[in-house]
Amino acid sequence: MVFRLFDAPLREPSQFVGFSGNHIDRQSENRADDCVETALTDRSARLLLICGGKLLLKPRDEAFDGWFGVGESEAHGARLSEAILLGVSESGPVLAAPSGLEPDHLPDTVKAFDYRSVYTQGLVDEAAVGALAQAASLLAWNVSHRFCSKCGAESAMRAGGYRRRCPACGTEHFPRTDPVAIMLTVTRERCLLGRSPHFAPGMYSALAGFIEPGETIEDAVRRETLEEAGIRLGRVVYHASQPWPFPYSLMIGCFGEPINEDIQADLNELEDCRWFLRDEVRSMLERTHSDGLITPPKGAIAHHLIRAWVDSEPAD
Ligand SMILES: [Zn+2]
């Protein structure tokens, strides 16, 4: 095997997916127990505010601004005692906090958008969308892990939200990231796409499933493809990953090479699953398919897997 060091990480496919533009210096080695309190005393501190699973945005002319100062956050009902520290940017500390406001009863100064709309509609810049992924995942983990899973006592946030400590039994709990394999099975001519019942009308996408304990990424890709489509895969190749704050996943995108091509779809999981020719998939990407079939939106990692295959040179 030849191992080469590349000096151009800017071309990594992961950098083109939604939620991947986070530029915050996390300073993970410097998270003191009082780092949130210290950061909130900094006049340059900025916060993202999460409100009932949505991001609060301030309308600014034609665009939106997702960053709130500390005083401004309090004025919008932020629960600063539950704030987390994302890290430091060029302009100062960056935090996130739950807003105490109800999404249905917001003042005229703000609007609440679900995370998907924020990234698919490009409501804020890519760096802010990346910060949103970090903020939403970490806040969600803290909310859903308030009690010690060992003894049941209420735990306390530490290290800016990156740790919770149980005062009763001393156990320390750390944030989880759930890996999901998402895979595009491809041949020279065709790729395999499926349709879940909850998809938007006409949408087909790559297959996906959670990676299980004790399983490699490649084995998970092969197992899920066999379970959902009846297709056995040989070689599996990693392509890109995507932070996915629903609530705290990491999508791991791969290509797989099929050994058989006769589909046996799991109709409990999928409404339809079939092979698509390259030109048909290109028309789905470009929204010109004669039957209105489409691929997932541009920020989705499935879109990038499909686009990378469509644009690739067919191997001889
Ligand atoms: Zn405990």
GROMACS .gro file of C-alpha atoms and ligand atoms in nm:
model
  317
    1MET     CA    1   0.000   0.000   0.000
    2VAL     CA    2   0.127   0.345  -0.093
    3PHE     CA    3   0.053   0.607   0.169
    4ARG     CA    4   0.065   0.965   0.051
    5LEU     CA    5   0.023   1.284   0.249
    6PHE     CA    6  -0.200   1.534   0.074
    7ASP     CA    7  -0.159   1.904   0.134
    8ALA     CA    8  -0.505   2.007   0.010
    9PRO     CA    9  -0.766   1.911   0.270
   10LEU     CA   10  -0.990   2.186   0.132
   11ARG     CA   11  -1.104   1.940  -0.134
   12GLU     CA   12  -1.241   1.687   0.112
   13PRO     CA   13  -1.593   1.590  -0.003
   14SER     CA   14  -1.721   1.635   0.356
   15GLN     CA   15  -1.662   2.008   0.327
   16PHE     CA   16  -1.939   2.044   0.070
   17VAL     CA   17  -2.227   1.899   0.273
   18GLY     CA   18  -2.468   2.093   0.493
   19PHE     CA   19  -2.377   2.138   0.863
   20SER     CA   20  -2.004   2.096   0.786
   21GLY     CA   21  -1.894   2.463   0.782
   22ASN     CA   22  -1.818   2.499   1.152
   23HIS     CA   23  -1.509   2.721   1.204
   24ILE     CA   24  -1.530   2.752   1.582
   25ASP     CA   25  -1.209   2.679   1.772
   26ARG     CA   26  -1.352   2.429   2.020
   27GLN     CA   27  -1.058   2.451   2.264
   28SER     CA   28  -1.158   2.109   2.395
   29GLU     CA   29  -0.850   2.088   2.620
   30ASN     CA   30  -0.942   2.409   2.802
   31ARG     CA   31  -1.297   2.347   2.915
   32ALA     CA   32  -1.297   2.441   3.284
   33ASP     CA   33  -1.605   2.369   3.491
   34ASP     CA   34  -1.683   2.741   3.506
   35CYS     CA   35  -1.604   2.814   3.139
   36VAL     CA   36  -1.965   2.901   3.055
   37GLU     CA   37  -1.992   3.154   3.340
   38THR     CA   38  -1.658   3.307   3.238
   39ALA     CA   39  -1.759   3.329   2.871
   40LEU     CA   40  -2.091   3.495   2.957
   41THR     CA   41  -1.907   3.782   3.132
   42ASP     CA   42  -1.724   3.857   2.805
   43ARG     CA   43  -1.892   4.149   2.629
   44SER     CA   44  -1.804   4.000   2.291
   45ALA     CA   45  -1.981   3.668   2.361
   46ARG     CA   46  -2.241   3.557   2.106
   47LEU     CA   47  -2.508   3.291   2.140
   48LEU     CA   48  -2.728   3.074   1.922
   49LEU     CA   49  -3.074   3.035   2.076
   50ILE     CA   50  -3.269   2.713   2.033
   51CYS     CA   51  -3.643   2.728   2.080
   52GLY     CA   52  -3.847   2.405   2.083
   53GLY     CA   53  -3.619   2.229   1.834
   54LYS     CA   54  -3.591   2.537   1.614
   55LEU     CA   55  -3.327   2.806   1.569
   56LEU     CA   56  -3.416   3.165   1.650
   57LEU     CA   57  -3.321   3.412   1.376
   58LYS     CA   58  -3.345   3.791   1.360
   59PRO     CA   59  -3.470   3.928   1.025
   60ARG     CA   60  -3.208   4.163   0.880
   61ASP     CA   61  -3.314   4.332   0.557
   62GLU     CA   62  -3.325   4.042   0.307
   63ALA     CA   63  -3.132   3.797   0.528
   64PHE     CA   64  -3.124   3.660   0.883
   65ASP     CA   65  -2.885   3.687   1.176
   66GLY     CA   66  -2.864   3.395   1.419
   67TRP     CA   67  -2.627   3.550   1.673
   68PHE     CA   68  -2.745   3.713   1.995
   69GLY     CA   69  -2.543   3.910   2.253
   70VAL     CA   70  -2.573   3.810   2.619
   71GLY     CA   71  -2.815   4.090   2.713
   72GLU     CA   72  -3.010   4.033   2.393
   73SER     CA   73  -3.032   3.662   2.475
   74GLU     CA   74  -3.176   3.735   2.820
   75ALA     CA   75  -3.429   3.969   2.659
   76HIS     CA   76  -3.535   3.676   2.438
   77GLY     CA   77  -3.591   3.446   2.734
   78ALA     CA   78  -3.263   3.251   2.710
   79ARG     CA   79  -3.201   3.011   2.998
   80LEU     CA   80  -2.835   3.100   3.049
   81SER     CA   81  -2.800   2.854   3.340
   82GLU     CA   82  -2.834   2.580   3.074
   83ALA     CA   83  -2.600   2.748   2.822
   84ILE     CA   84  -2.320   2.547   2.661
   85LEU     CA   85  -1.985   2.673   2.532
   86LEU     CA   86  -1.917   2.590   2.167
   87GLY     CA   87  -1.571   2.748   2.169
   88VAL     CA   88  -1.406   3.067   2.049
   89SER     CA   89  -1.430   3.252   1.719
   90GLU     CA   90  -1.228   3.550   1.592
   91SER     CA   91  -1.483   3.779   1.757
   92GLY     CA   92  -1.499   3.609   2.098
   93PRO     CA   93  -1.667   3.323   2.288
   94VAL     CA   94  -1.946   3.135   2.112
   95LEU     CA   95  -2.225   2.973   2.313
   96ALA     CA   96  -2.573   2.831   2.272
   97ALA     CA   97  -2.870   2.823   2.505
   98PRO     CA   98  -3.232   2.711   2.510
   99SER     CA   99  -3.471   3.000   2.474
  100GLY     CA  100  -3.761   3.000   2.716
  101LEU     CA  101  -3.992   3.135   2.446
  102GLU     CA  102  -4.261   2.924   2.283
  103PRO     CA  103  -4.220   2.892   1.903
  104ASP     CA  104  -4.585   2.990   1.860
  105HIS     CA  105  -4.556   3.303   2.077
  106LEU     CA  106  -4.251   3.487   1.950
  107PRO     CA  107  -4.200   3.865   1.953
  108ASP     CA  108  -4.183   4.043   1.617
  109THR     CA  109  -3.804   4.073   1.649
  110VAL     CA  110  -3.738   3.701   1.589
  111LYS     CA  111  -3.853   3.403   1.386
  112ALA     CA  112  -3.799   3.032   1.458
  113PHE     CA  113  -3.692   2.791   1.182
  114ASP     CA  114  -3.651   2.414   1.196
  115TYR     CA  115  -3.293   2.299   1.137
  116ARG     CA  116  -3.368   2.147   0.795
  117SER     CA  117  -3.505   2.477   0.664
  118VAL     CA  118  -3.203   2.663   0.801
  119TYR     CA  119  -2.963   2.455   0.592
  120THR     CA  120  -3.170   2.374   0.285
  121GLN     CA  121  -3.284   2.735   0.240
  122GLY     CA  122  -2.943   2.887   0.321
  123LEU     CA  123  -3.097   3.125   0.577
  124VAL     CA  124  -2.758   3.186   0.746
  125ASP     CA  125  -2.399   3.136   0.630
  126GLU     CA  126  -2.233   2.793   0.628
  127ALA     CA  127  -2.028   2.868   0.940
  128ALA     CA  128  -2.346   2.942   1.135
  129VAL     CA  129  -2.514   2.626   0.999
  130GLY     CA  130  -2.208   2.430   1.119
  131ALA     CA  131  -2.229   2.595   1.462
  132LEU     CA  132  -2.598   2.505   1.471
  133ALA     CA  133  -2.512   2.135   1.429
  134GLN     CA  134  -2.275   2.151   1.726
  135ALA     CA  135  -2.519   2.355   1.938
  136ALA     CA  136  -2.832   2.156   1.861
  137SER     CA  137  -2.665   1.819   1.919
  138LEU     CA  138  -2.501   1.916   2.248
  139LEU     CA  139  -2.808   2.092   2.388
  140ALA     CA  140  -3.024   1.794   2.292
  141TRP     CA  141  -2.785   1.552   2.464
  142ASN     CA  142  -2.783   1.757   2.786
  143VAL     CA  143  -3.163   1.779   2.789
  144SER     CA  144  -3.209   1.404   2.733
  145HIS     CA  145  -2.937   1.296   2.979
  146ARG     CA  146  -3.033   1.493   3.289
  147PHE     CA  147  -3.035   1.182   3.508
  148CYS     CA  148  -2.750   0.942   3.574
  149SER     CA  149  -2.799   0.622   3.373
  150LYS     CA  150  -2.621   0.425   3.648
  151CYS     CA  151  -2.806   0.532   3.965
  152GLY     CA  152  -3.087   0.763   3.852
  153ALA     CA  153  -2.976   1.075   4.043
  154GLU     CA  154  -2.988   1.412   3.869
  155SER     CA  155  -2.651   1.490   3.711
  156ALA     CA  156  -2.490   1.831   3.671
  157MET     CA  157  -2.342   1.990   3.360
  158ARG     CA  158  -1.964   2.032   3.353
  159ALA     CA  159  -1.698   2.145   3.104
  160GLY     CA  160  -1.924   2.377   2.911
  161GLY     CA  161  -2.179   2.102   2.847
  162TYR     CA  162  -1.931   1.839   2.726
  163ARG     CA  163  -1.960   1.631   3.040
  164ARG     CA  164  -2.223   1.558   3.306
  165ARG     CA  165  -2.127   1.441   3.653
  166CYS     CA  166  -2.349   1.245   3.891
  167PRO     CA  167  -2.314   1.386   4.246
  168ALA     CA  168  -2.453   1.064   4.400
  169CYS     CA  169  -2.227   0.796   4.247
  170GLY     CA  170  -1.954   1.008   4.085
  171THR     CA  171  -2.004   0.866   3.736
  172GLU     CA  172  -1.912   1.097   3.452
  173HIS     CA  173  -2.120   1.094   3.135
  174PHE     CA  174  -2.000   1.215   2.796
  175PRO     CA  175  -2.194   1.334   2.488
  176ARG     CA  176  -2.283   1.068   2.236
  177THR     CA  177  -2.262   1.081   1.860
  178ASP     CA  178  -2.463   0.811   1.683
  179PRO     CA  179  -2.303   0.687   1.358
  180VAL     CA  180  -2.535   0.626   1.065
  181ALA     CA  181  -2.412   0.460   0.746
  182ILE     CA  182  -2.556   0.603   0.425
  183MET     CA  183  -2.457   0.421   0.111
  184LEU     CA  184  -2.491   0.440  -0.263
  185THR     CA  185  -2.460   0.105  -0.436
  186VAL     CA  186  -2.317   0.163  -0.782
  187THR     CA  187  -2.221  -0.024  -1.097
  188ARG     CA  188  -2.070   0.120  -1.412
  189GLU     CA  189  -2.417   0.203  -1.548
  190ARG     CA  190  -2.661   0.214  -1.259
  191CYS     CA  191  -2.707   0.309  -0.897
  192LEU     CA  192  -2.951   0.181  -0.637
  193LEU     CA  193  -3.199   0.426  -0.485
  194GLY     CA  194  -3.486   0.368  -0.246
  195ARG     CA  195  -3.791   0.554  -0.129
  196SER     CA  196  -3.920   0.566   0.229
  197PRO     CA  197  -4.289   0.633   0.287
  198HIS     CA  198  -4.210   0.959   0.473
  199PHE     CA  199  -4.005   1.109   0.186
  200ALA     CA  200  -4.126   1.414  -0.006
  201PRO     CA  201  -4.331   1.317  -0.316
  202GLY     CA  202  -4.110   1.177  -0.594
  203MET     CA  203  -3.791   1.169  -0.388
  204TYR     CA  204  -3.550   0.875  -0.407
  205SER     CA  205  -3.232   0.856  -0.201
  206ALA     CA  206  -2.939   0.645  -0.090
  207LEU     CA  207  -3.014   0.371   0.165
  208ALA     CA  208  -2.915   0.433   0.527
  209GLY     CA  209  -2.914   0.275   0.871
  210PHE     CA  210  -2.757   0.296   1.215
  211ILE     CA  211  -2.418   0.134   1.267
  212GLU     CA  212  -2.456  -0.118   1.549
  213PRO     CA  213  -2.222  -0.186   1.843
  214GLY     CA  214  -1.929  -0.405   1.745
  215GLU     CA  215  -1.968  -0.339   1.373
  216THR     CA  216  -1.731  -0.177   1.126
  217ILE     CA  217  -1.861   0.094   0.893
  218GLU     CA  218  -1.812  -0.139   0.596
  219ASP     CA  219  -1.999  -0.427   0.760
  220ALA     CA  220  -2.288  -0.196   0.850
  221VAL     CA  221  -2.308  -0.078   0.489
  222ARG     CA  222  -2.315  -0.440   0.365
  223ARG     CA  223  -2.570  -0.550   0.628
  224GLU     CA  224  -2.810  -0.259   0.570
  225THR     CA  225  -2.795  -0.296   0.191
  226LEU     CA  226  -2.865  -0.668   0.218
  227GLU     CA  227  -3.149  -0.618   0.469
  228GLU     CA  228  -3.318  -0.333   0.283
  229ALA     CA  229  -3.259  -0.430  -0.080
  230GLY     CA  230  -3.143  -0.793  -0.088
  231ILE     CA  231  -2.822  -0.678  -0.256
  232ARG     CA  232  -2.490  -0.828  -0.141
  233LEU     CA  233  -2.198  -0.587  -0.152
  234GLY     CA  234  -1.833  -0.663  -0.205
  235ARG     CA  235  -1.605  -0.364  -0.176
  236VAL     CA  236  -1.718  -0.064   0.029
  237VAL     CA  237  -1.541   0.273   0.004
  238TYR     CA  238  -1.578   0.572   0.237
  239HIS     CA  239  -1.660   0.904   0.065
  240ALA     CA  240  -1.768   1.176   0.312
  241SER     CA  241  -1.932   1.240   0.647
  242GLN     CA  242  -2.192   1.488   0.770
  243PRO     CA  243  -2.281   1.611   1.120
  244TRP     CA  244  -2.654   1.548   1.149
  245PRO     CA  245  -2.823   1.713   1.450
  246PHE     CA  246  -3.137   1.494   1.459
  247PRO     CA  247  -3.059   1.469   1.743
  248TYR     CA  248  -2.686   1.386   1.746
  249SER     CA  249  -2.583   1.164   1.457
  250LEU     CA  250  -2.290   1.148   1.222
  251MET     CA  251  -2.380   1.039   0.870
  252ILE     CA  252  -2.100   0.833   0.714
  253GLY     CA  253  -2.135   0.821   0.337
  254CYS     CA  254  -1.995   0.526   0.138
  255PHE     CA  255  -2.008   0.368  -0.205
  256GLY     CA  256  -2.066  -0.005  -0.239
  257GLU     CA  257  -2.009  -0.248  -0.527
  258PRO     CA  258  -2.287  -0.506  -0.571
  259ILE     CA  259  -2.228  -0.878  -0.616
  260ASN     CA  260  -2.587  -0.948  -0.728
  261GLU     CA  261  -2.830  -0.708  -0.894
  262ASP     CA  262  -3.169  -0.875  -0.831
  263ILE     CA  263  -3.345  -0.656  -0.575
  264GLN     CA  264  -3.555  -0.795  -0.292
  265ALA     CA  265  -3.672  -0.481  -0.115
  266ASP     CA  266  -3.780  -0.482   0.249
  267LEU     CA  267  -4.123  -0.328   0.202
  268ASN     CA  268  -4.154  -0.260   0.575
  269GLU     CA  269  -3.872  -0.006   0.537
  270LEU     CA  270  -3.902   0.103   0.178
  271GLU     CA  271  -4.195   0.191  -0.043
  272ASP     CA  272  -3.984   0.130  -0.352
  273CYS     CA  273  -3.625   0.043  -0.437
  274ARG     CA  274  -3.481   0.009  -0.785
  275TRP     CA  275  -3.186   0.062  -1.016
  276PHE     CA  276  -3.154   0.396  -1.195
  277LEU     CA  277  -2.948   0.467  -1.507
  278ARG     CA  278  -2.694   0.748  -1.491
  279ASP     CA  279  -2.885   0.985  -1.725
  280GLU     CA  280  -3.208   0.935  -1.531
  281VAL     CA  281  -3.033   1.020  -1.204
  282ARG     CA  282  -2.877   1.327  -1.364
  283SER     CA  283  -3.226   1.450  -1.458
  284MET     CA  284  -3.340   1.390  -1.098
  285LEU     CA  285  -3.048   1.599  -0.968
  286GLU     CA  286  -3.130   1.874  -1.218
  287ARG     CA  287  -3.505   1.856  -1.145
  288THR     CA  288  -3.590   1.777  -1.509
  289HIS     CA  289  -3.711   1.415  -1.469
  290SER     CA  290  -4.017   1.347  -1.689
  291ASP     CA  291  -4.208   1.188  -1.397
  292GLY     CA  292  -4.100   1.454  -1.147
  293LEU     CA  293  -3.865   1.220  -0.957
  294ILE     CA  294  -3.601   1.402  -0.750
  295THR     CA  295  -3.294   1.341  -0.534
  296PRO     CA  296  -3.246   1.492  -0.185
  297PRO     CA  297  -3.164   1.867  -0.156
  298LYS     CA  298  -2.818   2.003  -0.221
  299GLY     CA  299  -2.687   2.010   0.138
  300ALA     CA  300  -2.775   1.645   0.203
  301ILE     CA  301  -2.487   1.395   0.199
  302ALA     CA  302  -2.704   1.165  -0.017
  303HIS     CA  303  -2.710   1.441  -0.280
  304HIS     CA  304  -2.330   1.454  -0.277
  305LEU     CA  305  -2.290   1.076  -0.302
  306ILE     CA  306  -2.529   1.070  -0.598
  307ARG     CA  307  -2.368   1.373  -0.764
  308ALA     CA  308  -2.016   1.230  -0.721
  309TRP     CA  309  -2.121   0.907  -0.894
  310VAL     CA  310  -2.316   1.080  -1.175
  311ASP     CA  311  -2.017   1.309  -1.247
  312SER     CA  312  -1.760   1.029  -1.226
  313GLU     CA  313  -1.604   0.876  -1.534
  314PRO     CA  314  -1.754   0.529  -1.592
  315ALA     CA  315  -1.477   0.276  -1.529
  316ASP     CA  316  -1.388   0.043  -1.815
  317ZN      ZN  317  -2.513   0.819   3.946
   0.00000   0.00000   0.00000
